[in-house]
Tab-separated table of C-alpha atoms and ligand atoms in Angstrom:
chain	number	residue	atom	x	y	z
P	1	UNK	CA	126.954	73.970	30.305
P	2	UNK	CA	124.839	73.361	27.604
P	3	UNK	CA	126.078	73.381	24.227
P	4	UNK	CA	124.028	75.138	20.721
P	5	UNK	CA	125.297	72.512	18.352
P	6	UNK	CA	122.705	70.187	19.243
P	7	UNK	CA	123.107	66.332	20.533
P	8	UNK	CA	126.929	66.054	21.289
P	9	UNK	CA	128.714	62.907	23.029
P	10	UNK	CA	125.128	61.480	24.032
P	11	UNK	CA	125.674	58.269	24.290
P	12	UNK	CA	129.423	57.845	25.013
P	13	UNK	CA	128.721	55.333	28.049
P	14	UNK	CA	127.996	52.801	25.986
P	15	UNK	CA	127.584	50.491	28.767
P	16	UNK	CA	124.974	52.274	30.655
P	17	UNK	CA	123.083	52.721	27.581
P	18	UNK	CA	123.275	49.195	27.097
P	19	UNK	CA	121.653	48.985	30.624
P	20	UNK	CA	119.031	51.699	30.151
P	21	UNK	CA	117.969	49.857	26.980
P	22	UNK	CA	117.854	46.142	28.517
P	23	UNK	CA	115.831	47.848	31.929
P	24	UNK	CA	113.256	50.103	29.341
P	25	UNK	CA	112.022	47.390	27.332
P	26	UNK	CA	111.373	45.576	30.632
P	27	UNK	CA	108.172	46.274	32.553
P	28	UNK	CA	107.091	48.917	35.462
P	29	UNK	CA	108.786	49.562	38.541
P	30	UNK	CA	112.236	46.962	37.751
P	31	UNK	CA	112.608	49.096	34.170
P	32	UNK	CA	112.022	52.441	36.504
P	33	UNK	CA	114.738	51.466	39.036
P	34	UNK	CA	117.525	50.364	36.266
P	35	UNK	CA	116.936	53.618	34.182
P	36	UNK	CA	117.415	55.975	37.154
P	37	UNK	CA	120.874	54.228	37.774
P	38	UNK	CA	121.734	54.407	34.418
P	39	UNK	CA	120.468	57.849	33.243
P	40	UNK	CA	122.224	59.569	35.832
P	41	UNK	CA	125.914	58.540	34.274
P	42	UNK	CA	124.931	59.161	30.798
P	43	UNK	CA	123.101	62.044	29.976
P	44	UNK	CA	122.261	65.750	30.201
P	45	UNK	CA	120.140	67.782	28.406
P	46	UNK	CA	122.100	69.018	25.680
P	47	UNK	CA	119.216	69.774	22.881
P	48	UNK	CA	120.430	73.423	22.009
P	49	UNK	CA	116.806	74.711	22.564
P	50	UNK	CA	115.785	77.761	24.619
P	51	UNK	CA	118.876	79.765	24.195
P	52	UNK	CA	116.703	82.780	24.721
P	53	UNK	CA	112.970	82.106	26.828
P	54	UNK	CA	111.171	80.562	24.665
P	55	UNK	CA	107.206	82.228	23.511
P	56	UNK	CA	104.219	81.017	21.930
P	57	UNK	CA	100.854	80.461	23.048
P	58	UNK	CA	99.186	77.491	25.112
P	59	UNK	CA	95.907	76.988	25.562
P	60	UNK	CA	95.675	76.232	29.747
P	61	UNK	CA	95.027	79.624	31.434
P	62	UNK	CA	92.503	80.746	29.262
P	63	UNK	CA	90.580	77.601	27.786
P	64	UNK	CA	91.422	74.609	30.451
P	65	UNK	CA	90.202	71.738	29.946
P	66	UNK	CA	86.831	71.949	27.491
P	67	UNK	CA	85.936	69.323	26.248
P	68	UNK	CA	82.001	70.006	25.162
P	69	UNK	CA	82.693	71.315	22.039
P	70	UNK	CA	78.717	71.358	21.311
P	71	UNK	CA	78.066	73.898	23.622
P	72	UNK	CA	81.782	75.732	23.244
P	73	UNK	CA	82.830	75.377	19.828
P	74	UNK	CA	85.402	78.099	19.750
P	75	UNK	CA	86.643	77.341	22.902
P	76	UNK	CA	87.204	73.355	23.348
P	77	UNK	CA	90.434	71.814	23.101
P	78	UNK	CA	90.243	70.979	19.454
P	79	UNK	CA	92.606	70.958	16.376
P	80	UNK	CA	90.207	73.945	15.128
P	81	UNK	CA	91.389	75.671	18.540
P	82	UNK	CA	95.188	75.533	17.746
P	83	UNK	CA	95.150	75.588	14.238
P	84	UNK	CA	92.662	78.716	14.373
P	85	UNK	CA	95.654	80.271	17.085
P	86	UNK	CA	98.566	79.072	14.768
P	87	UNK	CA	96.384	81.094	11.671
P	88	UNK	CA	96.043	83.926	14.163
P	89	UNK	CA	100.037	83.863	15.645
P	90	UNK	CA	100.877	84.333	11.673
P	91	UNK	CA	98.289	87.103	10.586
P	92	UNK	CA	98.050	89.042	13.333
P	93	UNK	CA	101.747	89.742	13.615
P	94	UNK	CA	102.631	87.375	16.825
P	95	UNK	CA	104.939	85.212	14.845
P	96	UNK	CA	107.083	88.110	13.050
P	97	UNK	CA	107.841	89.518	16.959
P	98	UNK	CA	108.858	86.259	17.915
P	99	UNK	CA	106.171	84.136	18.957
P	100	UNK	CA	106.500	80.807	17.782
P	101	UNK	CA	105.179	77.686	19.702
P	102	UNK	CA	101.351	76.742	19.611
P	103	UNK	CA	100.945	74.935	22.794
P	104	UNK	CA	98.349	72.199	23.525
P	105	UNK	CA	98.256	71.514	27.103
P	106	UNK	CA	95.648	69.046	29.499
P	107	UNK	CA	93.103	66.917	27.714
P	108	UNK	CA	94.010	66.420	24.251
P	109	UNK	CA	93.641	62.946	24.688
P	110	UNK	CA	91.223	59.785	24.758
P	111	UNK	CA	90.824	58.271	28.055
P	112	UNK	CA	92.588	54.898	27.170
P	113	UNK	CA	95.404	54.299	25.454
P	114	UNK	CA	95.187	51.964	22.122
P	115	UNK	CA	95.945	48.853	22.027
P	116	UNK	CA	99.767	48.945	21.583
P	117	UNK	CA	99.633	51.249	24.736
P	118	UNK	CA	100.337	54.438	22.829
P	119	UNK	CA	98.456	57.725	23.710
P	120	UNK	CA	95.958	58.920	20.944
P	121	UNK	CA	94.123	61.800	20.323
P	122	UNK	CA	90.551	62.340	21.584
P	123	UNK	CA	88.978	61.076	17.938
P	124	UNK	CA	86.368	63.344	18.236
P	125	UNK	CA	87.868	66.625	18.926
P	126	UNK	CA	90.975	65.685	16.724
P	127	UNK	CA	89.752	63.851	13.968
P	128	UNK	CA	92.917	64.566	12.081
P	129	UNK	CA	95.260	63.260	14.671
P	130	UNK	CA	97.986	65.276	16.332
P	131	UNK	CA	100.575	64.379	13.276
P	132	UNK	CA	98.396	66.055	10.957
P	133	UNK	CA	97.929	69.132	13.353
P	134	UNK	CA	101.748	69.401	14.105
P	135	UNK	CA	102.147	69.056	10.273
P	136	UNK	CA	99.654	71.912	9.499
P	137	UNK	CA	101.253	74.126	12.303
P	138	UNK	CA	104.988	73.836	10.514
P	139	UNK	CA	103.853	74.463	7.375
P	140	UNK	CA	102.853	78.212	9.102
P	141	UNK	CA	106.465	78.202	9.824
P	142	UNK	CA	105.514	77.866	13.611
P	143	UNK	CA	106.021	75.088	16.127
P	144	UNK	CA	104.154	72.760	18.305
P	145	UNK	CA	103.919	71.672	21.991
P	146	UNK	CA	102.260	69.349	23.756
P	147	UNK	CA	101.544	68.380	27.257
P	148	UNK	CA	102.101	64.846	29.395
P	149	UNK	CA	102.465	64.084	32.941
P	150	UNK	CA	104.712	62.181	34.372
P	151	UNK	CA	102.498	60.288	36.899
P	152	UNK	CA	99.900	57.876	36.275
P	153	UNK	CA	97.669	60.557	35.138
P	154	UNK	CA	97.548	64.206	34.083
P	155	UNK	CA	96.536	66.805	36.373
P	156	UNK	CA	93.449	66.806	34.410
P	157	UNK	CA	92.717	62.482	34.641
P	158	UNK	CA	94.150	61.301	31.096
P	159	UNK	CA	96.562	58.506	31.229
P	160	UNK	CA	100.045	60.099	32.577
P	161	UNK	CA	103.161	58.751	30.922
P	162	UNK	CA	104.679	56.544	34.240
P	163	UNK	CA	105.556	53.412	32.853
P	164	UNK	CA	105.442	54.395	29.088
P	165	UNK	CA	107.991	56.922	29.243
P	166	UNK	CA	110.328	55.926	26.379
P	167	UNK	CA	106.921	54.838	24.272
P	168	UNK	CA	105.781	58.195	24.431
P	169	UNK	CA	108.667	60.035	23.553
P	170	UNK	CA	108.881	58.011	20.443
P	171	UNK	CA	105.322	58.681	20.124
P	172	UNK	CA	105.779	62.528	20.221
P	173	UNK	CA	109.048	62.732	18.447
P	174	UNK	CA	107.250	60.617	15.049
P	175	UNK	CA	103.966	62.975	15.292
P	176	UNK	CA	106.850	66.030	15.560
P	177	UNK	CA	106.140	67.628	18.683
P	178	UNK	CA	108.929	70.541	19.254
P	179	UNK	CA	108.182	71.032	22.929
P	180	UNK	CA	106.918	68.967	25.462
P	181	UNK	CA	105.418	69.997	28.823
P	182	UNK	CA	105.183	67.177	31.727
P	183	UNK	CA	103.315	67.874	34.530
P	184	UNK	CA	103.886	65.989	37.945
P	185	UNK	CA	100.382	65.061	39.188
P	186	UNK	CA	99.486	61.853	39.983
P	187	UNK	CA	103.253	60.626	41.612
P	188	UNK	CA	105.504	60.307	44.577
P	189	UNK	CA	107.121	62.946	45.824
P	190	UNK	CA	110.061	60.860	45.886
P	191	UNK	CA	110.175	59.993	41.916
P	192	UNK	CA	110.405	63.399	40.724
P	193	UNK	CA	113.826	63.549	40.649
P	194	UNK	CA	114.407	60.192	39.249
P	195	UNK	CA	111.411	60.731	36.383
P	196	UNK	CA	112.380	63.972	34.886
P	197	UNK	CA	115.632	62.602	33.939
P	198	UNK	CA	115.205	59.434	31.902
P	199	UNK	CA	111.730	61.231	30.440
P	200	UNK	CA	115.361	63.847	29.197
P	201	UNK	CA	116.946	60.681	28.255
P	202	UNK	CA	114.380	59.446	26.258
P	203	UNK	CA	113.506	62.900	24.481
P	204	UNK	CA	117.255	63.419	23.653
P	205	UNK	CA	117.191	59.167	22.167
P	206	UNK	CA	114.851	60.046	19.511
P	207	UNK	CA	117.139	62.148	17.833
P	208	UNK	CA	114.176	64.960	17.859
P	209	UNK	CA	114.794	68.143	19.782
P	210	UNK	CA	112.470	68.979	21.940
P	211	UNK	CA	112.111	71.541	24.488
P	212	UNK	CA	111.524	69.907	27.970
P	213	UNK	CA	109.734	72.010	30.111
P	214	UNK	CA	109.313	70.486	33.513
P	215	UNK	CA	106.662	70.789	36.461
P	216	UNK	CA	109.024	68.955	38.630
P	217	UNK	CA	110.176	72.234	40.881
P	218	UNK	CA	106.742	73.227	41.699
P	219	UNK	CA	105.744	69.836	43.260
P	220	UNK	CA	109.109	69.845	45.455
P	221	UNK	CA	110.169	71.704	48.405
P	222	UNK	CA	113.930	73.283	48.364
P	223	UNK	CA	114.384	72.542	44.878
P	224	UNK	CA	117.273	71.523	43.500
P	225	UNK	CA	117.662	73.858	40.460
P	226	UNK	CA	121.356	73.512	39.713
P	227	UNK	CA	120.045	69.601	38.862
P	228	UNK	CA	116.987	70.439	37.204
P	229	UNK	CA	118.837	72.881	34.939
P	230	UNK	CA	121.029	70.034	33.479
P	231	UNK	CA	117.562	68.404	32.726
P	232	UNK	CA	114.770	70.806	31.929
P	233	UNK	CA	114.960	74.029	29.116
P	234	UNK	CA	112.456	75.352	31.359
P	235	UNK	CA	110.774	74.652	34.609
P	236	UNK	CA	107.436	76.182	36.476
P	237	UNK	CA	108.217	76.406	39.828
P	238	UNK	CA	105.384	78.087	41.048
P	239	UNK	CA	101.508	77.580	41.583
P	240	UNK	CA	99.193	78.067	38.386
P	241	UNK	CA	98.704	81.250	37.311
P	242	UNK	CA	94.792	82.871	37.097
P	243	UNK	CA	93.191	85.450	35.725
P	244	UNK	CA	93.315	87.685	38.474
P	245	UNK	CA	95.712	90.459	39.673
P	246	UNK	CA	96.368	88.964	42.862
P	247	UNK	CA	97.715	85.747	41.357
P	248	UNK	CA	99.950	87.690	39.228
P	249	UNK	CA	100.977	89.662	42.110
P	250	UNK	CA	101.751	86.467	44.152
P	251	UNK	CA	104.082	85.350	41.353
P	252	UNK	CA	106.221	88.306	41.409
P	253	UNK	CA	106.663	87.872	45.449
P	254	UNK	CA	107.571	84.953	44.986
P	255	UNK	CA	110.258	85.862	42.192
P	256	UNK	CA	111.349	88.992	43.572
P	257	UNK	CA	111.736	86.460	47.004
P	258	UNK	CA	113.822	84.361	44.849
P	259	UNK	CA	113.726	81.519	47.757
P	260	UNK	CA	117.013	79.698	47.161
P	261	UNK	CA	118.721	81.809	44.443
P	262	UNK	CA	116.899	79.970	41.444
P	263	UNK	CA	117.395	83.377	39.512
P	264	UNK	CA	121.296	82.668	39.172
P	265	UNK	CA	120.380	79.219	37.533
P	266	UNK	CA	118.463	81.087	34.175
P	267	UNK	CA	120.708	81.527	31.576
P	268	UNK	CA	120.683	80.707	27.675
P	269	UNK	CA	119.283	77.188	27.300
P	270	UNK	CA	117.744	76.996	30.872
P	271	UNK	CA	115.003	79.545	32.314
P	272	UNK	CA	112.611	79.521	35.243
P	273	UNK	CA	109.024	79.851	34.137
P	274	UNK	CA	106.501	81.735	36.233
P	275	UNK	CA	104.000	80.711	33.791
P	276	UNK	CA	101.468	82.002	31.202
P	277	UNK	CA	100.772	85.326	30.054
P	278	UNK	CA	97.455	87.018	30.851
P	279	UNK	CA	96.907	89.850	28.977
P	280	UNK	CA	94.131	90.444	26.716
P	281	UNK	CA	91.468	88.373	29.417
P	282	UNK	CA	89.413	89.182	31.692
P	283	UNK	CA	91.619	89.799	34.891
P	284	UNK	CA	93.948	92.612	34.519
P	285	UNK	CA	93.195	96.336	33.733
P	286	UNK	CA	96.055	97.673	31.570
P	287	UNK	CA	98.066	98.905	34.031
P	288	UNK	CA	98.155	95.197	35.494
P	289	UNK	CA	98.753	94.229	31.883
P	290	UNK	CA	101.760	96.529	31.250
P	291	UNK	CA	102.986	95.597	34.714
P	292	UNK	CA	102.903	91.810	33.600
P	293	UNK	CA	104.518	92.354	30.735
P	294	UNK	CA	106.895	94.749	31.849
P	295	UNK	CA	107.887	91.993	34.789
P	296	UNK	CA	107.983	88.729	32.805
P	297	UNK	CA	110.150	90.701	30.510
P	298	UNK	CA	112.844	91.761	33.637
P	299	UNK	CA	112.386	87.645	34.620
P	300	UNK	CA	113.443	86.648	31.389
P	301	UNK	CA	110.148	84.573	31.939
P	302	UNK	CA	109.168	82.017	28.314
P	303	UNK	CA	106.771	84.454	26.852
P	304	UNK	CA	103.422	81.981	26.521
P	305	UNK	CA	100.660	84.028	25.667
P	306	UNK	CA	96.945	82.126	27.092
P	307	UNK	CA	94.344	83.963	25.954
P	308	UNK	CA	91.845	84.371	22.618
P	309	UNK	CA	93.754	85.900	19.901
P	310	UNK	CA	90.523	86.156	18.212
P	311	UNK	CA	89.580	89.255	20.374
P	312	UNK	CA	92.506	90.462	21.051
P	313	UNK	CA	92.137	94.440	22.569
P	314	UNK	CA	94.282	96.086	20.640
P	315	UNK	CA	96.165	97.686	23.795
P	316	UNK	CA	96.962	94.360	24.831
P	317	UNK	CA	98.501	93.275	21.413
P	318	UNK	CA	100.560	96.434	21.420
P	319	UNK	CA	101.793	95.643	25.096
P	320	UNK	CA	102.312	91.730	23.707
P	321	UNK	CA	103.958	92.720	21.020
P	322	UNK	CA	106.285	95.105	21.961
P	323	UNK	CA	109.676	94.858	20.859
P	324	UNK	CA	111.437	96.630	22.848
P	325	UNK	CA	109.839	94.573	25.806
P	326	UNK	CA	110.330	91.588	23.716
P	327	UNK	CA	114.098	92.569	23.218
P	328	UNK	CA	114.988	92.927	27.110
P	329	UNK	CA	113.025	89.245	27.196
P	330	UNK	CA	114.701	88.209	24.400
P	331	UNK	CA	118.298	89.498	25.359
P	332	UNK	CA	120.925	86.936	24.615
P	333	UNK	CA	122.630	87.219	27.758
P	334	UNK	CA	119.540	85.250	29.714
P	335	UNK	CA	120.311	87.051	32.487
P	336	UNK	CA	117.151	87.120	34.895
P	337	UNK	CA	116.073	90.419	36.471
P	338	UNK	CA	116.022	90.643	40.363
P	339	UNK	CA	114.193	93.049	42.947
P	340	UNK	CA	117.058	94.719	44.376
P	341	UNK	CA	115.464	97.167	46.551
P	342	UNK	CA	112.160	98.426	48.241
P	343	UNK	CA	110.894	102.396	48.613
P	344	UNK	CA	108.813	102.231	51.306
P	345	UNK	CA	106.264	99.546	51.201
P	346	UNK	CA	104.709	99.375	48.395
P	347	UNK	CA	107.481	100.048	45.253
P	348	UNK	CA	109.647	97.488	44.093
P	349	UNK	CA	112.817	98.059	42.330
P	350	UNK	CA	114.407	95.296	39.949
P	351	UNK	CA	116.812	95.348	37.455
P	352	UNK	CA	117.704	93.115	34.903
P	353	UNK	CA	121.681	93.273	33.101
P	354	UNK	CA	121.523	93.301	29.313
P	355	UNK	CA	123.809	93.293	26.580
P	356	UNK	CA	126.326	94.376	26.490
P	357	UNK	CA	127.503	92.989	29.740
P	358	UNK	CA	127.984	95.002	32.494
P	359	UNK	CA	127.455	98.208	30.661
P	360	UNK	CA	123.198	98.288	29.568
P	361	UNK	CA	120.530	97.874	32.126
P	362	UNK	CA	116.684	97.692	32.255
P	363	UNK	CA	115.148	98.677	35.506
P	364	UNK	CA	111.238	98.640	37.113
P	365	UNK	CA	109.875	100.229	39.022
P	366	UNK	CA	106.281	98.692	40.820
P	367	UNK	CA	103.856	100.008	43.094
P	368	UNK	CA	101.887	97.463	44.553
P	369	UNK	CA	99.243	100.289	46.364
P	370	UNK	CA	95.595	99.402	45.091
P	371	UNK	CA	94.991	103.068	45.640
P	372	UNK	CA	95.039	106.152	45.463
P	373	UNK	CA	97.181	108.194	43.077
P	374	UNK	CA	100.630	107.562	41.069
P	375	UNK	CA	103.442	107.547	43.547
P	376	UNK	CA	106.649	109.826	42.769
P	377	UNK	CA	109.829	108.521	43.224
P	378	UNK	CA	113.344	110.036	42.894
P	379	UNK	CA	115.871	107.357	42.866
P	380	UNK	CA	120.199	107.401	41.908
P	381	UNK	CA	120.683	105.433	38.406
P	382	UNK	CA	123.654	104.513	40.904
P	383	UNK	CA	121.253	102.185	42.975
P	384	UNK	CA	120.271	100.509	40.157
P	385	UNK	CA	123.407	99.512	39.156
P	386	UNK	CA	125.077	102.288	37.166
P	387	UNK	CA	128.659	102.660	37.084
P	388	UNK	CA	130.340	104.158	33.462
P	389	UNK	CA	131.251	107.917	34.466
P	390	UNK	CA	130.311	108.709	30.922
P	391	UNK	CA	126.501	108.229	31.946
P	392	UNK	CA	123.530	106.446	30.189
P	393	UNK	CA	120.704	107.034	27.641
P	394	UNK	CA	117.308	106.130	29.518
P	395	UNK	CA	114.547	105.321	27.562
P	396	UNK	CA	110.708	104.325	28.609
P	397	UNK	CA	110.114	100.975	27.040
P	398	UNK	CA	106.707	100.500	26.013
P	399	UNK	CA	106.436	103.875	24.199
P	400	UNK	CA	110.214	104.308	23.198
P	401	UNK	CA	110.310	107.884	24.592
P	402	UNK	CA	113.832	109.185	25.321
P	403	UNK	CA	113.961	109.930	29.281
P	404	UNK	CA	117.256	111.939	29.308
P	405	UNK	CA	120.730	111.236	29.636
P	406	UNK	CA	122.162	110.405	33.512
P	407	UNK	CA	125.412	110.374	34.990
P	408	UNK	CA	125.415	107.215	37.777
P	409	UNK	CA	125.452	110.102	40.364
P	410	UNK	CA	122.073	111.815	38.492
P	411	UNK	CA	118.475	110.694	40.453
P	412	UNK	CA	115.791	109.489	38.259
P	413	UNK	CA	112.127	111.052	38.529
P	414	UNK	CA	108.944	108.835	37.646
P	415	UNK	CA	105.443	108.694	38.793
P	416	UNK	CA	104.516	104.971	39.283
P	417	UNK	CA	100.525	104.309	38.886
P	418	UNK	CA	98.781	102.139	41.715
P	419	UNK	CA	99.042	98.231	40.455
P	420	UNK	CA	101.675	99.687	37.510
P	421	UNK	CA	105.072	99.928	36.777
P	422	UNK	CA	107.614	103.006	35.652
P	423	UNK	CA	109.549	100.227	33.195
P	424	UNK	CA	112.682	101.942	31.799
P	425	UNK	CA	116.070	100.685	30.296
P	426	UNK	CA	119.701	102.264	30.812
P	427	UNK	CA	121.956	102.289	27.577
P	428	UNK	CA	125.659	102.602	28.570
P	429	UNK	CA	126.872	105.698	26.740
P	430	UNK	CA	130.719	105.260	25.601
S	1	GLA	C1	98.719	71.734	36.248
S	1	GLA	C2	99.665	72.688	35.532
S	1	GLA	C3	98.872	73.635	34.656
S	1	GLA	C4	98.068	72.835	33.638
S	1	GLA	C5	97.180	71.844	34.372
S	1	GLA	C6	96.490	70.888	33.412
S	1	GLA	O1	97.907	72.378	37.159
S	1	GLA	O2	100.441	73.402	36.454
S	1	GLA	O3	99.732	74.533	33.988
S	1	GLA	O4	98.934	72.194	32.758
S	1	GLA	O5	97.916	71.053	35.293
S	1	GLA	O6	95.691	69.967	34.055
């Protein structure tokens, strides 16, 4: 169980950090080998980050990897990119709801390190450095992330962190990087396990917290998640999301599948991530943009918006900023929301506990028919979970209107639009 306090009894094995400090200022593979038989006695993540999913906005899904910023100055990866975002996550209200990373992510960096080995910044589209960026995103009151691999090389071909592990840590930890996310391109299968550890180890040495959000499930099969959880804040275990329905719609399978149980592992301090948020691009109408929003809320999914917050349709800022949404997300308890049930073919039905415990509920419903007209469905607030005799107050979420007041026995009516979701919430009464 992680702890809130921050870095507690870290390095109480004083002889296996001895060992993990003699093997890491050796070389390559020997250094590799000695930390993996080390780390595993003497640490676990224990940063006190992530106690609810954590949101922001990273750059991946919607601006990749441009680098031409001739031809796409607006949308390269540049400091003017995040810093223009971190402006944007401040005036246009993000920040107050509770968005609060700004997230670089693939090619941020030269092609070589310097000559000390230590990553730097691609001079040309970060003339500043990352310091001075992370520096100008705090002083918005925000955060930053950045993005490493822990292979040779990113997914994108800049130099991966293997072998330089420790090094880079330090490196992010003195520029003042809040959240790291390492990708797993460019490795063996087999090192996964043994790599996203001492890369935990030597996040939690600097003394810096730092979110660690880890690619490492979604390069293995069978995951072990109960392990990764003692490592990793967060962890994608799923393919990349696109900007397309049907990729957003794959995600939620494989959620409401929820292949080995990795739902039960969520909980403050440790979430599964089924990646970025899509709305406000080109991709989803807005009933596939409520339905996202609606669904990574019920997954207690990190909230990571990808998209231009420059152009932001004002429908899709309402939906992304939505508190009540953002309060099921944000809902101490971590619990994460489960399909529990199938009408037919084509509706889903999840729920998701909320505080308090046991008593408060929030429920979807989602039709996955591309068409035709809204589906009606009666269904027993008993099904979903209701028990207190005294009934519940249900409420819509994203408009806030009042539903009615049902006894567990009572049946619930909603229409459900094709692609869309009925998302509602159950307050215990009494
Ligand atoms: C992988 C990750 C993506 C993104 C790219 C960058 O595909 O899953 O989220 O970080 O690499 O190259």
């Amino acid at each position: 169980m992680k702890m809130a306090e921050g870095q507690v009894n870290k390095f109480s094995k004083l002889h296996s950090y001895f060992w993990i400090y003699v093997s890491c200022i050796m070389s390559k593979w020997l250094a590799l080998l000695l930390c993996i038989t080390s780390v595993y006695h003497v640490t676990c993540l224990n940063n006190g980050l992530a106690l609810t999913p954590p949101m922001g906005w990273l750059s991946w899904e919607r601006y990749r990897c441009i680098t031409d910023c001739e031809t796409y100055p607006d949308d390269c990866i540049s400091e003017k990119l995040y810093m223009e975002m971190a402006d944007l996550l401040v005036s246009e209200g993000y920040k107050d709801v509770g968005y609060q990373y700004v997230n670089i992510d693939d090619c941020w960096m030269s092609k070589e390190r310097d000559g000390r080995g230590s990553l730097v910044a691609d001079p040309e589209r970060f003339p500043h450095g990352i310091k001075h960026l992370a520096d100008y995103i705090h002083s918005k009151g925000l955060k930053m992330g950045i993005y490493e691999d822990f292979g040779t090389k990113t997914c994108g071909g800049y130099p991966g962190s293997k072998f330089y592990l420790q090094e880079d840590a330090e490196t992010f930890a003195s520029w003042g990087v809040d959240m790291l996310k390492l990708d797993g391109c460019y490795t063996n299968a087999a090192d996964y396990e043994y790599g996203y550890p001492i890369m935990e180890f030597f996040l939690n040495r600097t003394g810096r917290p730092m979110l660690y959000s880890c690619s490492w499930p979604a390069y293995v099969s069978n995951p072990d998640y109960v392990k990764i959880a003692k490592y990793c804040n967060i962890w994608r275990n799923y393919a990349d999301i696109g900007d397309s329905w049907d990729s957003v719609r794959g995600i939620i399978d494989f959620y409401g599948k929820d292949k080995g149980n990795f739902s039960k592992v969520a909980g403050p301090g440790q979430f599964n991530d089924p990646d970025m948020i899509i709305i406000g691009d080109y991709g989803l109408s807005y009933e596939q943009q409520r339905t996202q929003m609606a669904l990574w809320s019920m997954m207690a999914a990190p909230l990571f918006m990808s998209s231009n917050l420059r152009k932001m349709p004002q429908k899709s800022k309402a939906l992304l900023q939505n508190k009540r949404a953002i309060a099921i997300n944000q809902d101490p308890l971590g619990i994460q929301g489960t399909r529990i049930d199938m009408i037919g073919k084509n509706i889903q039905v999840w729920t998701k506990q909320i505080s308090p415990k046991g008593k408060s509920f929030a429920f979807t419903f989602l039709n996955t028919d591309e068409g035709g007209s809204p589906t009606k469905i009666s269904y027993p607030l008993k099904k979903l979970g209701a028990i207190a005799p005294a009934g519940y107050n249900v409420t819509e979420v994203f408009s806030g209107a009042f539903v009615g007041m049902f006894k567990p026995q009572d049946s619930l009516n909603v229409s459900v639009d094709p692609t869309g979701v009925f998302f509602g919430m159950a307050k215990f009464l009494g």
